Amino acid sequence: MTQIVLITGAGSGIGRACALRLAEAGWTVALAGRTASALEATRAAAGPKADQLIPMPTDVTDPEQVDALYAQIRADLGHLDVVFNNAGTNCVQNTIDKISVSDWQHVIDVNLHGAFLIARGAFATLRAQDPQGGRIINNGSISAQVPRPGSVPYTVSKHAITGLTRTLSLDGRAFNIACGQIDIGNTASDMTEKMSKGVPQADGSTKPEPVMDVAHVADAVLNMASLPLSANVQFMTIMATAMPLVGRG
C-alpha cells in the first residue's frame, strides 16, 4: 500500500523540501497551505514525481477548512500514514512591551492554534481508520528549547508545541499513534536569510550565524516518517553545526 503523508506549510521552505523528498522516496504527499499557487509550485518542482503531490489549499487556523482537509484525504486517498505538522510564522523581534497584540495573536493562531487543529484532525483520522494508527511529526524549532532575544510570541508558541508532542505521545499509545518532534536550527530559507547578515545575540551583540541546507532537514523528516510504528524518534535536534545553541541565553 502506498504511504501517504500530509505536510502543512508545504508551499515553501522546509515544507516544500520535505514534500519533494518524500515524493522522491515514493510517498503520496498531500500539500496543505493557504496559497494555492505556492502549492502548485511545489507540485511542479517535483518534475516526474508531480503526480504524487496533491495540493489541498487550507488555512490551518480555520477549523472548518481543517475538517474539510481531512475529509478530502479520507475520501480521495483512503488512509493516512504520517502528518508533518509544519506550518509556522513569526513577527519582528522586540521586547514584550513593543510587541503588538495583533502580532502576538497572529503568531499564536498559526503556530499553536493551527498546530492544535492539524494534530486534532490527524489524531481523529488515524484513530478511526483501519488498520488503526499512524504518526504525527511536529515542527518544534530550536526555540522550543531556548529563546532568541525579543521572541516572546514565537518562543511561547514553540515551547507549547513540546507540550503538545509529549501529550500526543502519551494519549496516542492506546491507538497506535506515535508522535515525535523535530527541532530545527538555522535552515537556509527566506526566513533565515538575515542570519548571514547578523542577528541579535544574548550578550546584546549582533553577529552573523551559519545556516545549513534544507535538504538535511528533509532527509531527517523522511527518516522519522519511515520508521515502523513500534519505533519513534521522540525528539530530534538538527542544526547548523556552529550555530550558537549550546550556551545560548
Coordinates of C-alpha atoms in Angstrom, one line a residue:
M1 CA 0.0 0.0 0.0
T2 CA 1.3 3.4 -0.9
Q3 CA 2.4 5.5 2.1
I4 CA 0.5 8.8 2.4
V5 CA 1.8 11.9 4.2
L6 CA 0.1 15.3 4.9
I7 CA 2.5 18.2 5.1
T8 CA 1.3 21.7 6.2
G9 CA 3.2 24.8 5.2
A10 CA 4.0 22.9 2.0
G11 CA 4.2 25.9 -0.3
S12 CA 7.7 27.0 0.6
G13 CA 10.8 26.3 2.7
I14 CA 11.0 23.3 4.9
G15 CA 7.5 22.1 3.9
R16 CA 8.3 22.2 0.2
A17 CA 11.7 20.5 0.7
C18 CA 10.1 17.7 2.7
A19 CA 7.3 17.2 0.2
L20 CA 9.8 16.8 -2.6
R21 CA 12.0 14.4 -0.6
L22 CA 9.1 12.2 0.4
A23 CA 7.7 12.1 -3.1
E24 CA 11.2 11.1 -4.4
A25 CA 11.1 8.3 -1.9
G26 CA 7.8 7.0 -3.2
W27 CA 5.3 8.6 -0.9
T28 CA 2.0 10.2 -1.9
V29 CA 2.0 13.7 -0.5
A30 CA -1.0 15.9 0.4
L31 CA 0.2 19.5 0.3
A32 CA -1.6 21.9 2.7
G33 CA -1.1 25.7 2.8
R34 CA -3.0 28.9 2.4
T35 CA -1.8 29.8 -1.1
A36 CA -2.9 27.6 -3.9
S37 CA -0.3 28.9 -6.4
A38 CA 2.5 28.1 -3.9
L39 CA 1.3 24.6 -3.5
E40 CA 1.1 24.2 -7.3
A41 CA 4.7 25.5 -7.5
T42 CA 5.8 22.8 -5.0
R43 CA 4.0 20.2 -7.2
A44 CA 5.7 21.5 -10.3
A45 CA 9.1 21.3 -8.7
A46 CA 8.7 17.6 -8.3
G47 CA 9.1 17.1 -12.0
P48 CA 8.3 13.5 -13.0
K49 CA 7.1 12.8 -9.4
A50 CA 4.5 15.6 -9.6
D51 CA 1.5 13.2 -9.8
Q52 CA 2.4 12.1 -6.3
L53 CA 1.8 15.6 -4.9
I54 CA -1.8 16.7 -4.3
P55 CA -2.4 20.4 -3.5
M56 CA -5.1 20.9 -0.9
P57 CA -5.3 24.6 -0.1
T58 CA -6.1 25.1 3.6
D59 CA -5.8 27.8 6.2
V60 CA -4.7 25.8 9.3
T61 CA -6.2 28.4 11.6
D62 CA -9.7 27.7 10.3
P63 CA -11.4 24.7 12.0
E64 CA -13.9 24.2 9.1
Q65 CA -11.1 24.2 6.5
V66 CA -9.0 21.8 8.5
D67 CA -12.1 19.5 8.9
A68 CA -12.6 19.7 5.1
L69 CA -8.9 18.9 4.5
Y70 CA -9.1 15.6 6.5
A71 CA -12.5 14.7 4.8
Q72 CA -10.8 15.2 1.4
I73 CA -7.9 13.0 2.5
R74 CA -10.2 10.2 3.6
A75 CA -12.4 10.5 0.5
D76 CA -9.6 10.8 -2.1
L77 CA -6.7 8.9 -0.6
G78 CA -8.4 6.3 1.7
H79 CA -5.9 6.4 4.5
L80 CA -3.2 8.4 6.1
D81 CA 0.2 7.3 7.5
V82 CA 2.0 10.5 8.6
V83 CA 1.3 14.1 9.3
F84 CA 4.1 16.6 9.3
N85 CA 2.7 19.5 11.4
N86 CA 4.9 22.1 9.9
A87 CA 3.1 25.4 9.2
G88 CA 4.5 28.4 11.1
T89 CA 5.1 32.1 11.1
N90 CA 7.0 34.8 13.1
C91 CA 6.9 38.5 13.7
V92 CA 9.5 41.2 14.1
Q93 CA 11.8 40.7 17.1
N94 CA 11.2 43.1 20.0
T95 CA 10.7 43.2 23.8
I96 CA 7.3 42.2 25.0
D97 CA 6.2 45.8 25.7
K98 CA 6.8 46.6 22.0
I99 CA 5.0 43.6 20.5
S100 CA 1.5 44.4 19.4
V101 CA -1.4 42.3 20.5
S102 CA -2.2 41.6 16.8
D103 CA 1.3 40.3 16.1
W104 CA 1.1 38.1 19.2
Q105 CA -2.3 36.8 18.2
H106 CA -1.2 36.1 14.6
V107 CA 1.8 34.0 15.7
I108 CA -0.2 32.1 18.2
D109 CA -3.0 31.5 15.8
V110 CA -0.7 29.9 13.2
N111 CA 2.0 28.2 15.3
L112 CA -0.2 26.9 18.2
H113 CA -3.9 27.1 17.3
G114 CA -3.2 25.8 13.8
A115 CA -0.9 23.1 15.1
F116 CA -3.6 22.0 17.5
L117 CA -6.2 21.9 14.8
I118 CA -4.0 19.8 12.5
A119 CA -3.0 17.4 15.3
R120 CA -6.6 17.1 16.4
G121 CA -7.7 16.2 12.9
A122 CA -4.8 13.8 12.4
F123 CA -5.5 12.0 15.7
A124 CA -9.2 11.6 14.8
T125 CA -8.3 10.3 11.3
L126 CA -5.6 7.9 12.5
R127 CA -7.7 6.6 15.4
A128 CA -10.7 5.9 13.2
Q129 CA -9.0 4.2 10.2
D130 CA -8.5 0.5 9.7
P131 CA -5.7 -0.5 10.3
Q132 CA -5.6 1.9 13.2
G133 CA -2.7 4.3 13.8
G134 CA -0.1 6.4 12.2
R135 CA 2.4 9.1 13.1
I136 CA 2.4 12.8 13.8
I137 CA 5.6 14.8 13.5
N138 CA 5.6 18.3 15.0
N139 CA 8.0 21.0 13.9
G140 CA 9.2 22.4 17.2
S141 CA 12.2 24.6 16.3
I142 CA 15.3 25.3 18.3
S143 CA 13.1 27.9 20.1
A144 CA 11.2 25.1 21.7
Q145 CA 14.3 24.6 23.8
V146 CA 15.8 28.1 24.2
P147 CA 14.7 31.6 23.2
R148 CA 16.3 34.2 21.0
P149 CA 16.2 37.8 22.3
G150 CA 12.9 39.6 21.7
S151 CA 11.0 36.5 20.6
V152 CA 8.1 36.1 23.1
P153 CA 5.3 35.1 20.6
Y154 CA 7.4 32.6 18.6
T155 CA 9.2 31.1 21.7
V156 CA 6.0 30.7 23.7
S157 CA 4.3 29.0 20.7
K158 CA 7.2 26.6 20.2
H159 CA 7.5 25.7 23.9
A160 CA 3.8 24.8 23.7
I161 CA 4.5 22.5 20.8
T162 CA 6.7 20.4 23.0
G163 CA 3.8 20.0 25.4
L164 CA 1.6 19.0 22.5
T165 CA 4.1 16.4 21.4
R166 CA 4.5 14.9 24.8
T167 CA 0.8 14.7 25.4
L168 CA 0.0 13.2 22.0
S169 CA 2.7 10.6 22.5
L170 CA 1.0 9.6 25.7
D171 CA -2.6 9.7 24.5
G172 CA -1.7 8.0 21.3
R173 CA -0.4 4.8 22.8
A174 CA -3.8 3.2 23.0
F175 CA -4.5 3.9 19.3
N176 CA -1.1 3.0 17.8
I177 CA -0.4 6.7 17.1
A178 CA 3.2 7.8 17.5
C179 CA 4.2 11.4 17.9
G180 CA 7.7 13.0 17.6
Q181 CA 9.2 16.4 17.3
I182 CA 11.9 17.8 15.1
D183 CA 13.7 21.0 16.4
I184 CA 15.4 22.7 13.6
G185 CA 18.1 25.4 13.8
N186 CA 19.1 27.8 11.0
T187 CA 18.0 26.1 7.9
A188 CA 18.7 28.2 4.8
S189 CA 15.4 29.8 3.7
D190 CA 13.7 33.1 3.2
M191 CA 13.1 33.2 7.0
T192 CA 16.8 32.8 7.8
E193 CA 18.3 34.9 5.1
K194 CA 19.0 37.6 7.7
M195 CA 21.2 35.1 9.6
S196 CA 24.1 35.7 7.3
K197 CA 23.8 39.4 7.7
G198 CA 23.7 39.4 11.5
V199 CA 21.1 38.7 14.2
P200 CA 20.8 39.8 17.8
Q201 CA 22.6 37.6 20.4
A202 CA 22.0 37.1 24.1
D203 CA 25.0 39.3 25.0
G204 CA 23.5 42.3 23.2
S205 CA 25.7 42.0 20.1
T206 CA 24.7 41.4 16.5
K207 CA 26.5 38.6 14.7
P208 CA 26.0 36.5 11.6
E209 CA 25.2 32.9 12.1
P210 CA 25.9 29.8 10.0
V211 CA 23.0 28.0 8.2
M212 CA 22.5 24.5 6.8
D213 CA 20.9 23.2 3.6
V214 CA 17.2 22.4 4.0
A215 CA 17.9 19.0 2.3
H216 CA 19.3 17.7 5.6
V217 CA 16.0 18.5 7.3
A218 CA 14.1 16.8 4.6
D219 CA 16.2 13.7 5.0
A220 CA 15.7 13.7 8.8
V221 CA 11.9 14.0 8.4
L222 CA 11.9 11.2 5.9
N223 CA 13.8 9.0 8.4
M224 CA 11.3 9.8 11.2
A225 CA 8.4 9.2 8.9
S226 CA 9.7 5.9 7.6
L227 CA 10.1 4.2 11.0
P228 CA 7.7 1.4 11.9
L229 CA 5.2 2.4 14.5
S230 CA 7.0 0.2 17.0
A231 CA 9.8 2.8 16.9
N232 CA 9.7 6.5 17.3
V233 CA 12.1 9.5 17.3
Q234 CA 10.7 11.3 20.2
F235 CA 12.8 14.5 19.8
M236 CA 15.4 15.3 17.2
T237 CA 17.5 18.4 17.1
I238 CA 19.1 19.2 13.7
M239 CA 21.0 22.4 13.2
A240 CA 23.9 24.2 11.6
T241 CA 26.9 22.7 13.5
A242 CA 28.4 26.0 14.6
M243 CA 25.2 28.0 15.4
P244 CA 25.0 29.3 19.0
L245 CA 22.7 26.8 20.6
V246 CA 24.8 25.3 23.3
G247 CA 25.4 28.1 25.8
R248 CA 22.7 30.3 24.2
G249 CA 20.9 32.6 26.6

